[in-house]
PDB file of C-alpha atoms in Angstrom:
ATOM      1  CA  UNK A  11      -9.888  14.826  -4.558  1.00  0.00           C
ATOM      2  CA  UNK A  12      -7.565  11.695  -5.187  1.00  0.00           C
ATOM      3  CA  UNK A  13      -4.133  12.442  -7.283  1.00  0.00           C
ATOM      4  CA  UNK A  14      -1.958   9.999  -9.288  1.00  0.00           C
ATOM      5  CA  UNK A  15       1.059   8.526  -7.526  1.00  0.00           C
ATOM      6  CA  UNK A  16       4.099   5.975  -7.774  1.00  0.00           C
ATOM      7  CA  UNK A  17       6.021   4.226  -5.146  1.00  0.00           C
ATOM      8  CA  UNK A  18       8.474   1.758  -4.776  1.00  0.00           C
ATOM      9  CA  UNK A  19       9.047   0.326  -1.550  1.00  0.00           C
ATOM     10  CA  UNK A  20       8.473  -3.138   0.271  1.00  0.00           C
ATOM     11  CA  UNK A  21       5.613  -5.085   0.763  1.00  0.00           C
ATOM     12  CA  UNK A  22       4.714  -4.695   4.709  1.00  0.00           C
ATOM     13  CA  UNK A  23       2.834  -7.755   4.892  1.00  0.00           C
ATOM     14  CA  UNK A  24       1.255 -10.411   2.597  1.00  0.00           C
ATOM     15  CA  UNK A  25      -1.497  -9.532   0.245  1.00  0.00           C
ATOM     16  CA  UNK A  26      -4.890 -10.434   1.384  1.00  0.00           C
ATOM     17  CA  UNK A  27      -7.706 -11.173  -1.120  1.00  0.00           C
ATOM     18  CA  UNK A  28     -11.131 -10.399  -0.261  1.00  0.00           C
ATOM     19  CA  UNK A  29     -14.450 -10.018  -2.102  1.00  0.00           C
ATOM     20  CA  UNK A  30     -17.293  -7.609  -1.575  1.00  0.00           C
ATOM     21  CA  UNK A  31     -20.821  -8.885  -0.915  1.00  0.00           C
ATOM     22  CA  UNK A  32     -21.480  -8.483  -4.392  1.00  0.00           C
ATOM     23  CA  UNK A  33     -18.411 -10.665  -5.493  1.00  0.00           C
ATOM     24  CA  UNK A  34     -15.761  -8.162  -6.597  1.00  0.00           C
ATOM     25  CA  UNK A  35     -12.667  -9.447  -5.570  1.00  0.00           C
ATOM     26  CA  UNK A  36     -10.194  -7.108  -4.059  1.00  0.00           C
ATOM     27  CA  UNK A  37      -6.161  -7.517  -3.102  1.00  0.00           C
ATOM     28  CA  UNK A  38      -5.022  -5.387  -0.124  1.00  0.00           C
ATOM     29  CA  UNK A  39      -1.554  -4.950   1.070  1.00  0.00           C
ATOM     30  CA  UNK A  40       0.758  -2.465   3.116  1.00  0.00           C
ATOM     31  CA  UNK A  41       3.813  -0.949   1.082  1.00  0.00           C
ATOM     32  CA  UNK A  42       6.631   0.915   3.483  1.00  0.00           C
ATOM     33  CA  UNK A  43       8.641   3.549   1.597  1.00  0.00           C
ATOM     34  CA  UNK A  44      12.017   4.356   3.147  1.00  0.00           C
ATOM     35  CA  UNK A  45      13.813   7.822   2.752  1.00  0.00           C
ATOM     36  CA  UNK A  46      16.975   8.801   4.375  1.00  0.00           C
ATOM     37  CA  UNK A  47      17.930  12.232   5.072  1.00  0.00           C
ATOM     38  CA  UNK A  48      19.779  14.791   7.067  1.00  0.00           C
ATOM     39  CA  UNK A  49      17.801  16.623   9.848  1.00  0.00           C
ATOM     40  CA  UNK A  50      18.573  20.068  10.814  1.00  0.00           C
ATOM     41  CA  UNK A  51      21.400  19.404  13.051  1.00  0.00           C
ATOM     42  CA  UNK A  52      23.220  17.488  10.281  1.00  0.00           C
ATOM     43  CA  UNK A  53      22.390  13.664  11.364  1.00  0.00           C
ATOM     44  CA  UNK A  54      21.368  11.405   9.631  1.00  0.00           C
ATOM     45  CA  UNK A  55      17.542  10.145   9.531  1.00  0.00           C
ATOM     46  CA  UNK A  56      15.646   7.398   8.172  1.00  0.00           C
ATOM     47  CA  UNK A  57      11.950   7.595   7.597  1.00  0.00           C
ATOM     48  CA  UNK A  58       9.327   5.184   6.666  1.00  0.00           C
ATOM     49  CA  UNK A  59       6.058   6.175   4.969  1.00  0.00           C
ATOM     50  CA  UNK A  60       3.535   3.519   4.796  1.00  0.00           C
ATOM     51  CA  UNK A  61       0.736   3.179   1.992  1.00  0.00           C
ATOM     52  CA  UNK A  62      -2.422   0.697   2.021  1.00  0.00           C
ATOM     53  CA  UNK A  63      -2.774  -0.232  -1.455  1.00  0.00           C
ATOM     54  CA  UNK A  64      -5.783  -1.825  -2.710  1.00  0.00           C
ATOM     55  CA  UNK A  65      -6.130  -3.557  -6.585  1.00  0.00           C
ATOM     56  CA  UNK A  66      -9.446  -4.597  -8.103  1.00  0.00           C
ATOM     57  CA  UNK A  67     -10.854  -6.844 -10.752  1.00  0.00           C
ATOM     58  CA  UNK A  68      -8.367  -8.068 -12.974  1.00  0.00           C
ATOM     59  CA  UNK A  69      -5.317  -6.548 -11.484  1.00  0.00           C
ATOM     60  CA  UNK A  70      -6.627  -8.226  -8.221  1.00  0.00           C
ATOM     61  CA  UNK A  71      -6.586 -11.573  -9.918  1.00  0.00           C
ATOM     62  CA  UNK A  72      -3.512 -11.250 -11.592  1.00  0.00           C
ATOM     63  CA  UNK A  73      -1.768 -10.057  -8.048  1.00  0.00           C
ATOM     64  CA  UNK A  74      -4.022 -12.848  -6.102  1.00  0.00           C
ATOM     65  CA  UNK A  75      -2.289 -15.742  -9.055  1.00  0.00           C
ATOM     66  CA  UNK A  76       1.492 -14.152  -7.988  1.00  0.00           C
ATOM     67  CA  UNK A  77       0.786 -14.397  -4.392  1.00  0.00           C
ATOM     68  CA  UNK A  78      -0.238 -17.791  -4.562  1.00  0.00           C
ATOM     69  CA  UNK A  79       2.998 -18.414  -6.789  1.00  0.00           C
ATOM     70  CA  UNK A  80       5.287 -17.242  -4.427  1.00  0.00           C
ATOM     71  CA  UNK A  81       6.209 -13.367  -6.172  1.00  0.00           C
ATOM     72  CA  UNK A  82       4.200 -11.432  -3.844  1.00  0.00           C
ATOM     73  CA  UNK A  83       5.753 -12.116  -0.064  1.00  0.00           C
ATOM     74  CA  UNK A  84       6.326  -9.694   2.701  1.00  0.00           C
ATOM     75  CA  UNK A  85       9.706  -8.110   2.228  1.00  0.00           C
ATOM     76  CA  UNK A  86       9.452  -8.087  -1.607  1.00  0.00           C
ATOM     77  CA  UNK A  87      10.265  -4.641  -3.529  1.00  0.00           C
ATOM     78  CA  UNK A  88       7.094  -3.836  -5.512  1.00  0.00           C
ATOM     79  CA  UNK A  89       6.341  -0.902  -7.852  1.00  0.00           C
ATOM     80  CA  UNK A  90       2.625   0.692  -7.156  1.00  0.00           C
ATOM     81  CA  UNK A  91       1.074   3.158  -9.650  1.00  0.00           C
ATOM     82  CA  UNK A  92      -2.151   4.635  -9.112  1.00  0.00           C
ATOM     83  CA  UNK A  93      -4.933   6.768  -7.363  1.00  0.00           C
ATOM     84  CA  UNK A  94      -3.692   8.538  -4.239  1.00  0.00           C
ATOM     85  CA  UNK A  95      -5.861   9.866  -1.508  1.00  0.00           C
ATOM     86  CA  UNK A  96      -4.790  10.780   2.181  1.00  0.00           C
ATOM     87  CA  UNK A  97      -8.005  10.117   4.756  1.00  0.00           C
ATOM     88  CA  UNK A  98      -7.792  11.785   7.900  1.00  0.00           C
ATOM     89  CA  UNK A  99      -9.260   9.607  10.865  1.00  0.00           C
ATOM     90  CA  UNK A 100      -9.711   9.355  14.925  1.00  0.00           C
ATOM     91  CA  UNK A 101      -7.469   5.980  16.338  1.00  0.00           C
ATOM     92  CA  UNK A 102      -8.786   4.253  19.311  1.00  0.00           C
ATOM     93  CA  UNK A 103      -6.469   6.545  21.296  1.00  0.00           C
ATOM     94  CA  UNK A 104      -8.454   9.473  20.148  1.00  0.00           C
ATOM     95  CA  UNK A 105      -5.155  10.611  18.230  1.00  0.00           C
ATOM     96  CA  UNK A 106      -6.152  12.293  14.658  1.00  0.00           C
ATOM     97  CA  UNK A 107      -4.489  10.004  12.183  1.00  0.00           C
ATOM     98  CA  UNK A 108      -4.119  10.020   8.528  1.00  0.00           C
ATOM     99  CA  UNK A 109      -3.967   6.946   6.245  1.00  0.00           C
ATOM    100  CA  UNK A 110      -1.989   6.938   2.901  1.00  0.00           C
ATOM    101  CA  UNK A 111      -4.495   4.977   0.317  1.00  0.00           C
ATOM    102  CA  UNK A 112      -3.520   3.961  -3.115  1.00  0.00           C
ATOM    103  CA  UNK A 113      -6.005   2.668  -5.714  1.00  0.00           C
ATOM    104  CA  UNK A 114      -3.498   0.547  -7.770  1.00  0.00           C
ATOM    105  CA  UNK A 115      -4.423   0.807 -11.492  1.00  0.00           C
TER     106      UNK A 115
END
């Protein structure tokens, strides 16, 4: 069941604009959220979680315009709010993986 989430992180790649077969626009990009903390031995640890973000319809149109104007580029800090869902899948190497997906609102 999807939950609501808000993240602040950096764009992992430039946004990509796509269209569904029936013509609906969507914009997809990845966001890296970095966390710093200490492990059980007291050593400083950096951890990065990657989120796949998809925006639809009017929000996708706005994000597409922002990307074309140079506001949304790889490395830029962004704020994302939307519905969160963790999906499990099997990678090409046969390992079970988890995809952290956000449908932006």
